[in-house]
Amino acid sequence: MASNGMQNQEELLSKQIKHEEEEYDDDDDDDEEGEEGWDDWEGDEGDPQSELLCLFCHSKFASCDSLFDHCSSIHHFDFHAIRKSLSFDFYSSFKLINYIRSQVADNKCWSCGSTCQSNQDLQNHLHDAIDLSDIKTKWDDDRYLKPFMLDDSLLYSFVDYEDVEDEQIPPMDEDLMVDLKNSIETLDLKKVVVTDGVYDTSSSKKVASVPNDHLNQENSSEKELVNGKNSRPYVQPIDKAKDEGLLMAKSRNHMEKQIKMVNESYFGSYSSYGIHREMLSDKVRMDAYGQAILKNPSLLNGAVVMDVGCGTGILSLFAARAGASRVIAVEASTKMAAVASQVAKDNGLWLDKSHCGVNGLQKGVVEVIHGMIEEIDKIVEIKPQSIDVLLSEWMGYCLLYESMLDSVLYARDRWLKTGGAILPDTATIFVAGFGKGGTSLPFWEDVCEFDMSCIGKELVKDAAQIPIVDIVDSQDLVTSSAVLQSFDLATMKPNEVNFTATATLEPKSSVSENKETHADSETCCRCYGVVLWFETGFTSRFCLEAPTVLSTSPYTPKTHWSQTILTFKEPIAIGFGTGNNGDLAAIGTEDFPAAKVDLRVSIVRSTEHRSIDISLEVVGVSPDGQRRSWPAQFFSLQ
């Protein structure tokens, strides 16, 4: 259900953020100085924003050493000992810090889970953890990869004091520090205000549209990039004297208004007929849904069907034609709900409750409900567990963009009968490495017989900062493909939408770079990044007569979803060599190509509503087992 027609949400949200800032403006000169400070996050050592806030109280420290010494002696929390005991890598430590921040905000003990009346009571309650192995699962959740607190200096400072190294994660060099800091800045983080030891949380949001032409992409200075300095709104300092209750109310109201604005813009974007024509013209999409609905009579004949996000109503019309006894089509866009109703009427399938048909029987079975699926209880009464078949075309770019899966799972849990069918019922994300042909370099290397490769190199560099949605030719894939993550939509839980997964990519026995260079035991090629795509399955679990698959693979006909491209900061040479024969060349170079590439990928819901955040870690492995890691990369699909 992805589209290129998203409205200009950023302008709307910037106005809202500006309005909220004015409410807290106290015209203090120091505020203006603070605003300028956002543009240079490193700042001076004496800048207050560089101070490190204690995990448990409102004390601030100039260094991690002093902060962790304080936590150990005062709050019974020995950060270094815990990391060493559990062999934590950077990301596990990152999660632990965010987990503790979240617990303290609710006055909960991080180790035993007890809830205290106040922050002071919590500080008095804190104690040494009895068995770390029993409680480490509490923060082993990908939601803690998202910083809990805005501008949490500790998250990009504690790494300087690491005691344990993970072989897949390189030392945090200066580039990675900048990447991490800037990636945190583009996430829409919770701001936490500490007033007399009490945490107050709220969030501010903004949304950018997704670029979809990486061959003619603008210079990064002209776009809002994931790692761009100007991607973060300025938040006014909050006067401690302000009424806490009023502040919390305004914060909640601010967040609700922004989510509402994003939803209105999102659903409004689907009012464009051009988007629906693009989706209806997608033969792969239409063939898969048509076969699943129309060619499985044992599933649809006489069934009560719900279509979540019906758009023009095409899936609902399929269901009616397949013999469904009732079709409930839910659409949040005001315009498209009216259009779907008219289309059903024009085709004689509209359920007109005010008029009965011959002998009291209704010819039409389709009824359209205007509203978000989470709110239709306010509009119409549908008995729980009364739906036989749940339909939806919910997939976005990289499968999970747009966050519509959450709505489908909500409808499943509330209305689908036990043992009822959900279409599609499986979804799988795949990954493979692409070569030079998957970039814009070949185009710029020969423009009317002129070399403009300097432009191509700049575009490839920019592409390492943002995910690109575009078509990749299967001939430009230089590695095997691998399953990154699979979902069973009939049984999965909503929190499983966020995940971290690993995959191993090996060179293809014959790889092409500009369709000229072939890799074998004597040669290598360069892998410039990875491409993600998805498949959804209408399996024989529900589609007994005609199971089918909808694939967005580079190996199958193209779809309007294209593929999602994540570009490495530097290409990695891969091949089938036997080693570097004692040379000092680094793994992943042409002198010492990697025999395989290990990936670790995290995809989580972004704090920017309906967006997703992606982190990518890459390790090159030599034929003799040596390993080389590259700095982690962070992408935001907005």
XYZ file of C-alpha atoms in Angstrom:
638
model
C 0.000 0.000 0.000
C 3.031 2.212 -0.457
C 2.712 5.367 -2.524
C 4.825 8.179 -3.900
C 2.064 10.717 -3.418
C 2.522 11.599 0.235
C 1.532 15.177 1.091
C 3.928 17.787 2.432
C 3.564 16.751 6.079
C 6.752 18.409 7.206
C 5.430 21.922 6.612
C 2.330 21.214 8.675
C 4.276 19.708 11.546
C 6.856 22.485 11.591
C 4.032 24.979 12.103
C 2.706 22.929 14.998
C 6.148 22.651 16.570
C 6.643 26.395 16.171
C 3.303 27.034 17.876
C 4.233 24.829 20.821
C 7.619 26.533 21.134
C 5.972 29.936 21.372
C 3.907 28.735 24.329
C 7.061 28.137 26.326
C 9.031 31.127 25.098
C 10.306 33.128 28.082
C 12.400 35.524 25.938
C 15.553 34.634 27.847
C 18.813 35.417 26.028
C 20.211 32.073 27.073
C 17.465 30.373 25.079
C 18.716 31.942 21.871
C 22.210 30.753 22.610
C 20.824 27.246 23.243
C 19.019 27.276 19.903
C 22.220 27.976 18.052
C 23.841 25.113 19.947
C 21.631 22.513 18.203
C 23.468 23.150 14.950
C 26.792 22.062 16.434
C 26.180 19.177 18.795
C 29.790 18.884 19.874
C 29.799 22.364 21.341
C 32.149 23.557 24.058
C 33.065 21.371 26.956
C 31.285 23.729 29.278
C 28.013 23.626 27.349
C 25.252 22.374 29.670
C 23.967 20.019 26.992
C 27.206 18.046 27.229
C 26.536 17.221 30.910
C 25.692 13.609 31.655
C 22.476 12.994 33.602
C 22.469 10.292 36.260
C 20.341 7.252 35.457
C 18.463 7.449 38.754
C 18.438 11.022 40.027
C 18.840 14.545 38.649
C 22.572 14.811 39.386
C 24.754 15.727 36.421
C 28.382 14.850 35.742
C 31.142 15.943 33.408
C 32.346 12.414 32.582
C 31.119 8.835 32.368
C 33.636 7.780 35.004
C 32.219 10.125 37.596
C 28.621 9.279 36.646
C 29.113 5.509 36.882
C 31.101 5.858 40.117
C 28.144 7.803 41.513
C 25.652 5.167 40.315
C 27.725 2.392 41.852
C 28.280 4.019 45.238
C 24.900 5.710 45.671
C 22.407 3.706 43.622
C 23.854 0.159 43.784
C 24.300 0.033 40.011
C 27.746 -1.011 38.749
C 27.578 -0.455 34.999
C 31.046 -1.816 34.218
C 30.564 -4.963 36.306
C 27.195 -5.684 34.702
C 28.583 -5.279 31.178
C 31.511 -7.520 31.960
C 29.390 -10.151 33.688
C 26.921 -10.399 30.808
C 29.501 -9.805 28.029
C 27.447 -6.937 26.684
C 28.276 -5.419 23.333
C 27.514 -1.807 22.435
C 23.874 -2.412 21.516
C 23.076 -4.440 24.620
C 24.520 -1.627 26.732
C 22.566 0.914 24.695
C 19.350 -1.006 25.446
C 20.182 -1.274 29.143
C 20.586 2.492 29.521
C 17.284 3.209 27.758
C 15.544 0.489 29.775
C 16.687 2.016 33.054
C 15.669 5.509 31.925
C 12.173 4.185 31.137
C 11.847 2.386 34.469
C 13.003 5.362 36.514
C 10.491 7.567 34.677
C 7.762 5.291 36.110
C 9.442 5.095 39.552
C 10.143 1.388 39.034
C 13.177 -0.556 40.225
C 15.196 -1.657 37.217
C 16.160 -5.015 38.771
C 13.150 -6.267 40.746
C 10.359 -4.274 39.067
C 8.897 -2.835 42.291
C 6.943 0.413 41.860
C 7.639 3.237 44.305
C 5.544 6.268 45.222
C 8.162 8.817 44.192
C 11.625 9.149 42.756
C 13.011 9.670 46.254
C 11.377 6.452 47.445
C 12.879 4.705 44.432
C 16.363 5.955 45.293
C 15.923 4.668 48.848
C 14.709 1.320 47.509
C 17.484 0.633 44.964
C 19.596 -2.430 45.727
C 22.178 -4.727 44.173
C 20.815 -7.101 41.536
C 20.680 -10.657 42.842
C 20.902 -12.658 39.603
C 21.629 -10.715 36.422
C 21.032 -13.691 34.149
C 17.412 -13.871 35.303
C 16.616 -10.231 34.600
C 18.619 -9.449 31.447
C 15.622 -10.367 29.271
C 13.790 -7.320 30.651
C 15.732 -4.993 28.387
C 16.376 -7.449 25.560
C 13.726 -5.744 23.449
C 14.371 -3.779 20.270
C 12.209 -0.908 21.457
C 15.098 0.027 23.749
C 17.233 0.683 20.676
C 15.310 3.954 20.477
C 16.673 6.542 22.910
C 14.196 7.198 25.707
C 15.478 10.685 26.433
C 16.175 13.535 24.035
C 19.850 14.469 23.723
C 20.975 11.722 26.111
C 24.714 12.411 26.052
C 25.374 9.188 27.923
C 24.325 7.093 24.921
C 27.196 8.344 22.787
C 29.700 8.808 25.607
C 29.735 5.523 27.525
C 31.382 3.765 24.591
C 34.670 5.465 25.436
C 34.729 3.378 28.610
C 33.892 -0.025 27.147
C 35.484 -2.947 28.941
C 34.161 -5.680 26.641
C 34.527 -5.771 22.858
C 32.217 -7.642 20.547
C 34.136 -9.024 17.599
C 31.404 -7.971 15.211
C 31.295 -4.385 16.434
C 34.327 -2.181 15.714
C 35.770 0.276 18.206
C 33.742 3.455 18.225
C 35.885 5.695 16.092
C 35.155 9.335 15.413
C 33.030 8.617 12.319
C 30.785 6.198 14.198
C 30.392 8.677 17.035
C 29.167 11.250 14.523
C 26.870 8.695 12.871
C 25.340 7.671 16.170
C 24.879 11.225 17.353
C 23.297 12.370 14.106
C 21.087 9.300 13.820
C 19.810 9.981 17.328
C 19.111 13.555 16.301
C 16.850 12.474 13.431
C 14.841 10.106 15.606
C 11.915 11.881 17.164
C 12.930 11.230 20.730
C 11.137 11.689 23.988
C 12.173 14.776 25.840
C 12.620 14.194 29.521
C 12.541 17.078 31.943
C 13.894 16.447 35.412
C 12.330 18.662 38.044
C 13.157 17.779 41.610
C 13.836 14.216 40.579
C 10.545 13.748 38.693
C 10.687 12.693 35.051
C 8.239 14.155 32.544
C 8.028 12.726 29.031
C 6.552 13.962 25.799
C 7.458 13.784 22.143
C 7.558 15.981 19.091
C 7.291 14.653 15.548
C 7.973 15.541 11.954
C 7.722 13.561 8.763
C 9.588 13.649 5.468
C 8.642 12.002 2.209
C 10.574 9.061 0.764
C 12.851 9.718 -2.218
C 12.396 7.195 -5.010
C 14.898 8.013 -7.747
C 18.457 7.217 -6.755
C 19.766 7.676 -10.289
C 18.997 11.402 -10.295
C 19.032 12.069 -6.572
C 19.630 15.619 -5.396
C 22.704 16.591 -3.486
C 22.421 15.734 0.199
C 22.654 19.391 1.121
C 19.338 19.973 -0.648
C 17.465 17.138 1.062
C 16.690 16.267 4.633
C 18.994 13.324 5.215
C 19.006 10.832 8.046
C 22.320 12.189 9.232
C 21.640 15.828 8.375
C 22.367 18.478 10.991
C 19.142 20.366 10.353
C 16.860 17.377 10.763
C 16.011 18.110 14.367
C 13.524 20.685 15.643
C 14.646 23.044 18.374
C 12.984 22.478 21.734
C 12.771 25.440 24.067
C 14.130 24.979 27.584
C 11.293 24.551 30.054
C 11.136 26.760 33.104
C 11.161 24.621 36.230
C 8.657 26.951 37.793
C 5.979 26.053 35.226
C 3.114 24.051 36.549
C 3.958 20.367 36.101
C 0.404 19.269 35.468
C -0.104 21.923 32.792
C 3.166 20.943 31.147
C 2.239 17.272 30.992
C -1.213 18.103 29.618
C 0.280 20.334 26.926
C 2.857 17.676 26.069
C 0.238 14.965 25.663
C -1.939 17.307 23.650
C 1.041 18.243 21.484
C 1.805 14.585 20.749
C -1.830 13.706 20.028
C -2.204 16.650 17.656
C 0.899 15.674 15.746
C -0.153 12.021 15.416
C -3.556 13.219 14.239
C -1.906 15.524 11.696
C 0.282 12.698 10.388
C -2.700 10.360 10.132
C -4.796 12.979 8.344
C -1.986 13.667 5.905
C -1.323 9.943 5.409
C -4.934 9.011 4.739
C -5.416 12.224 2.764
C -2.579 11.230 0.466
C -4.617 8.220 -0.603
C -7.304 10.571 -1.917
C -5.222 10.938 -5.076
C -6.596 8.808 -7.901
C -3.093 8.572 -9.351
C -1.964 6.466 -6.390
C -4.868 4.082 -6.811
C -4.309 3.802 -10.528
C -0.693 2.862 -9.816
C -1.774 0.156 -7.371
C -4.597 -1.132 -9.582
C -2.178 -1.254 -12.540
C 0.292 -3.357 -10.555
C -0.269 -6.716 -12.264
C 1.699 -8.710 -9.683
C -0.407 -7.230 -6.886
C -3.740 -7.669 -8.640
C -3.033 -11.211 -9.870
C -2.016 -12.407 -6.400
C -5.047 -10.971 -4.604
C -7.391 -11.931 -7.452
C -6.275 -15.548 -7.374
C -6.343 -15.789 -3.577
C -9.890 -14.393 -3.349
C -11.597 -15.570 -6.542
C -10.087 -19.038 -6.908
C -10.614 -20.355 -3.388
C -14.378 -20.903 -3.160
C -14.206 -23.037 -0.031
C -12.791 -20.025 1.800
C -14.939 -17.135 0.535
C -18.319 -18.626 -0.354
C -20.806 -17.512 2.329
C -18.099 -15.916 4.473
C -18.265 -12.686 6.449
C -15.278 -10.644 5.272
C -13.543 -7.534 6.599
C -11.314 -5.461 4.299
C -8.950 -3.194 6.277
C -7.966 -0.077 4.296
C -10.188 -0.825 1.314
C -9.216 2.167 -0.882
C -11.277 1.905 -4.083
C -12.836 -1.253 -2.665
C -11.330 -3.636 -5.218
C -10.631 -6.436 -2.716
C -14.128 -6.070 -1.292
C -15.568 -6.366 -4.821
C -13.489 -9.510 -5.363
C -14.854 -10.943 -2.101
C -18.442 -10.126 -3.080
C -17.936 -11.757 -6.483
C -16.427 -14.815 -4.761
C -19.681 -15.336 -2.847
C -19.129 -13.611 0.508
C -22.362 -13.134 2.460
C -21.226 -9.817 3.945
C -18.225 -7.581 3.266
C -17.275 -4.865 5.755
C -14.915 -2.450 3.990
C -13.106 -0.053 6.336
C -11.469 3.095 4.940
C -10.056 6.066 6.897
C -9.850 8.475 3.951
C -13.066 10.490 3.729
C -12.876 10.804 -0.028
C -12.009 7.176 -0.734
C -14.712 5.868 1.624
C -17.253 7.774 -0.497
C -15.621 6.537 -3.706
C -15.662 2.893 -2.542
C -19.338 3.234 -1.654
C -20.179 4.653 -5.079
C -18.136 1.983 -6.867
C -20.017 -0.740 -4.970
C -23.346 0.900 -5.874
C -22.399 1.258 -9.530
C -21.604 -2.459 -9.666
C -24.767 -3.575 -7.884
C -22.880 -4.826 -4.839
C -23.741 -2.069 -2.338
C -25.623 -3.177 0.763
C -28.559 -0.763 1.028
C -30.055 -1.411 4.438
C -32.961 0.927 3.778
C -34.348 -1.177 0.934
C -34.918 -4.908 0.757
C -34.501 -6.885 -2.406
C -36.716 -9.582 -3.891
C -38.421 -11.645 -1.158
C -36.603 -9.547 1.436
C -33.178 -10.690 0.246
C -30.331 -8.278 -0.425
C -28.404 -8.445 -3.670
C -25.618 -6.231 -2.373
C -23.266 -7.338 0.392
C -20.651 -4.560 0.588
C -20.916 -1.896 3.290
C -18.242 0.778 3.614
C -17.351 2.203 7.028
C -15.476 5.499 7.131
C -12.965 5.594 9.968
C -9.735 4.176 11.340
C -10.051 0.502 12.209
C -9.126 1.289 15.818
C -12.082 3.688 16.099
C -14.941 2.072 14.151
C -16.555 0.861 17.377
C -17.783 4.432 17.690
C -19.515 4.143 14.317
C -20.850 0.616 13.964
C -21.315 -2.401 16.191
C -19.468 -5.503 15.045
C -19.576 -8.522 17.327
C -16.160 -9.716 18.530
C -14.844 -12.792 16.710
C -17.549 -12.592 14.059
C -15.341 -12.286 10.931
C -14.513 -15.369 8.849
C -11.908 -13.800 6.550
C -9.738 -10.736 7.175
C -8.429 -9.092 4.002
C -5.930 -6.266 3.667
C -3.291 -4.958 1.322
C -1.258 -3.383 4.123
C 2.309 -3.686 2.851
C 4.531 -0.631 2.503
C 8.057 -0.065 1.279
C 10.421 -2.566 2.909
C 7.191 -4.336 3.965
C 6.758 -2.416 7.228
C 6.720 1.255 6.195
C 3.394 3.001 6.930
C 2.753 0.815 10.021
C -0.545 -0.541 8.628
C 0.283 -4.008 9.897
C -0.502 -2.804 13.420
C -4.056 -2.002 12.308
C -4.476 -5.401 10.645
C -3.322 -7.209 13.788
C -5.694 -5.069 15.847
C -8.601 -6.132 13.628
C -7.470 -9.772 13.771
C -7.359 -9.861 17.556
C -10.701 -8.087 17.948
C -12.958 -9.497 15.225
C -11.478 -12.562 13.513
C -13.029 -15.866 14.546
C -10.837 -18.484 16.171
C -9.392 -20.391 13.237
C -10.515 -17.654 10.832
C -8.461 -16.805 7.758
C -6.204 -13.794 7.270
C -5.065 -12.912 3.742
C -2.173 -12.794 3.207
C -1.150 -15.045 6.098
C 2.662 -14.921 5.813
C 5.232 -12.231 5.051
C 8.987 -12.556 4.546
C 11.758 -9.987 4.143
C 14.753 -10.968 1.997
C 18.200 -9.401 1.611
C 20.989 -9.592 -0.999
C 24.084 -7.590 -1.899
C 24.214 -5.446 -5.036
C 27.134 -4.355 -7.187
C 28.092 -1.262 -9.121
C 25.193 -1.712 -11.538
C 22.790 -1.121 -8.673
C 24.145 2.398 -8.186
C 24.083 5.506 -10.357
C 27.818 5.172 -11.167
C 27.487 3.502 -14.609
C 25.225 6.303 -15.844
C 27.563 9.097 -14.785
C 30.713 7.400 -16.056
C 29.590 7.846 -19.656
C 27.308 10.780 -20.423
C 27.520 11.367 -24.170
C 31.068 9.962 -23.980
C 32.023 12.404 -21.189
C 33.201 11.237 -17.772
C 30.937 12.665 -15.035
C 31.786 9.999 -12.471
C 32.519 12.688 -9.857
C 28.740 13.258 -9.681
C 28.047 9.551 -9.380
C 30.538 9.193 -6.526
C 28.875 12.030 -4.629
C 25.448 10.469 -5.116
C 26.677 7.091 -3.862
C 28.146 8.818 -0.828
C 24.818 10.548 -0.168
C 22.936 7.267 -0.661
C 24.817 5.809 2.331
C 22.812 8.170 4.533
C 19.258 7.511 3.341
C 17.325 4.430 2.214
C 16.477 4.518 -1.493
C 13.286 3.015 -2.924
C 13.956 1.950 -6.507
C 14.096 -1.003 -8.893
C 17.223 -3.189 -8.782
C 17.962 -5.476 -11.728
C 18.600 -9.081 -10.688
C 21.757 -9.029 -12.845
C 23.188 -6.393 -10.506
C 22.974 -8.664 -7.449
C 26.429 -9.956 -6.566
C 25.583 -12.203 -3.611
C 23.169 -14.936 -2.775
C 19.862 -13.861 -1.238
C 18.895 -14.748 2.321
C 15.801 -14.647 4.481
C 16.086 -11.791 6.955
C 12.793 -12.174 8.837
C 9.539 -14.100 8.485
C 6.137 -13.289 9.991
C 3.158 -15.558 10.552
C 0.301 -13.065 10.412
C -2.145 -15.533 11.912
C -0.213 -15.897 15.154
C 2.343 -13.073 15.511
C 2.107 -10.521 18.291
C 2.088 -6.766 17.565
C 5.434 -6.232 19.321
C 7.090 -8.692 16.928
C 6.877 -6.064 14.182
C 10.119 -4.681 15.657
C 12.974 -7.120 15.159
C 16.714 -7.702 14.953
C 17.918 -10.435 12.624
C 21.150 -11.777 11.148
C 21.952 -13.072 7.670
C 24.994 -14.280 5.762
C 25.604 -13.302 2.135
C 27.995 -15.228 -0.095
C 29.264 -14.242 -3.562
C 27.277 -15.606 -6.464
C 29.173 -18.136 -8.552
C 28.857 -15.672 -11.418
C 28.459 -12.027 -10.593
C 28.268 -9.084 -12.929
C 29.537 -5.573 -12.495
C 28.383 -3.456 -15.436
C 27.844 -6.859 -17.109
C 31.548 -7.102 -17.910
C 33.471 -8.382 -14.881
C 32.747 -11.955 -13.773
C 33.928 -13.347 -10.452
C 35.426 -16.784 -10.065
C 38.252 -18.256 -8.038
C 40.668 -15.754 -9.564
C 38.638 -12.534 -9.400
C 36.348 -10.540 -7.150
C 33.680 -7.876 -7.381
C 32.530 -5.017 -5.190
C 29.396 -5.142 -3.103
C 28.069 -1.585 -2.739
C 25.273 -2.317 -0.294
C 22.244 -4.488 0.320
C 18.765 -4.515 -1.144
C 15.649 -5.556 0.794
C 12.413 -6.893 -0.653
C 9.458 -8.903 0.578
C 7.045 -11.664 -0.303
C 3.582 -12.242 1.124
C 2.035 -15.684 1.022
C -1.560 -16.804 0.557
C -0.729 -20.312 1.712
C -2.607 -23.594 1.591
C -3.396 -23.138 5.275
C -6.377 -21.030 4.119
C -6.235 -21.053 0.312
C -6.851 -24.760 -0.220
C -7.641 -24.696 -3.935
C -5.199 -22.054 -5.201
C -2.417 -20.855 -2.897
C -0.262 -18.069 -4.319
C 2.581 -15.664 -3.537
C 3.015 -11.922 -4.061
C 6.706 -11.217 -4.605
C 8.566 -7.915 -4.941
C 11.865 -9.682 -5.703
C 14.362 -8.353 -8.270
C 14.001 -11.784 -9.908
C 10.280 -11.314 -10.595
C 8.297 -8.693 -12.553
C 8.549 -5.254 -10.967
C 5.884 -3.878 -8.641
C 5.000 -0.423 -7.356
C 6.806 -1.320 -4.118
C 10.163 -1.615 -5.952
C 12.972 -2.603 -3.552
C 14.618 -0.788 -0.629
C 18.321 -0.038 -1.083
C 20.797 0.464 1.791
C 24.178 1.629 0.510
C 27.450 0.917 2.340
C 29.732 3.818 3.175
C 32.413 2.022 1.216
C 32.101 -0.956 -1.145
C 33.280 -4.345 0.086
C 35.246 -6.598 -2.247
C 33.929 -10.165 -2.206
C 35.154 -13.240 -4.034
C 36.361 -16.807 -3.869
C 40.060 -16.330 -3.113
C 41.995 -18.437 -0.617
C 43.450 -15.648 1.569
C 45.922 -12.818 1.489
C 48.979 -15.081 1.612
C 50.482 -13.242 4.536
C 49.959 -9.762 3.092
C 48.758 -6.917 5.325
C 45.757 -6.020 3.158
C 42.482 -5.432 4.966
C 39.576 -7.834 4.518
C 37.090 -6.560 1.971
C 39.667 -4.962 -0.313
C 40.514 -6.203 -3.805
C 43.816 -7.566 -2.445
C 41.962 -9.561 0.219
C 38.293 -10.035 -0.751
C 35.825 -11.294 1.820
C 34.524 -14.823 1.304
C 31.201 -13.859 2.847
C 29.454 -10.951 4.548
C 27.626 -11.276 7.869
C 24.801 -8.815 8.492
C 22.859 -7.762 11.559
C 19.792 -5.663 10.761
C 17.289 -4.052 13.111
C 13.986 -2.640 11.864
C 11.781 -0.867 14.375
C 8.839 1.478 14.333
C 10.112 5.029 14.328
C 8.988 7.591 16.856
C 8.015 9.513 13.748
C 4.528 8.139 13.231
C 4.195 5.587 10.388
C 7.952 5.590 9.638
C 10.545 2.904 10.361
C 14.161 3.061 11.550
C 16.787 0.648 10.246
C 20.234 -0.103 11.633
C 22.780 -2.066 9.602
C 25.947 -3.774 10.859
C 28.332 -5.435 8.419
C 31.196 -7.880 9.021
C 33.453 -9.181 6.253
C 34.763 -12.720 6.771
C 37.890 -13.945 5.013
C 38.331 -17.508 3.659
C 40.455 -18.349 6.716
C 37.874 -17.013 9.172
C 39.338 -13.600 9.925
C 36.761 -10.873 10.467
C 36.577 -7.158 9.753
C 33.759 -4.917 10.956
C 32.553 -1.605 9.577
C 30.855 1.153 11.572
C 27.120 0.642 12.045
C 24.825 2.655 9.780
C 21.430 4.094 10.628
C 18.616 4.790 8.170
C 15.138 6.232 8.574
C 12.454 5.418 6.006
C 10.098 8.383 6.158
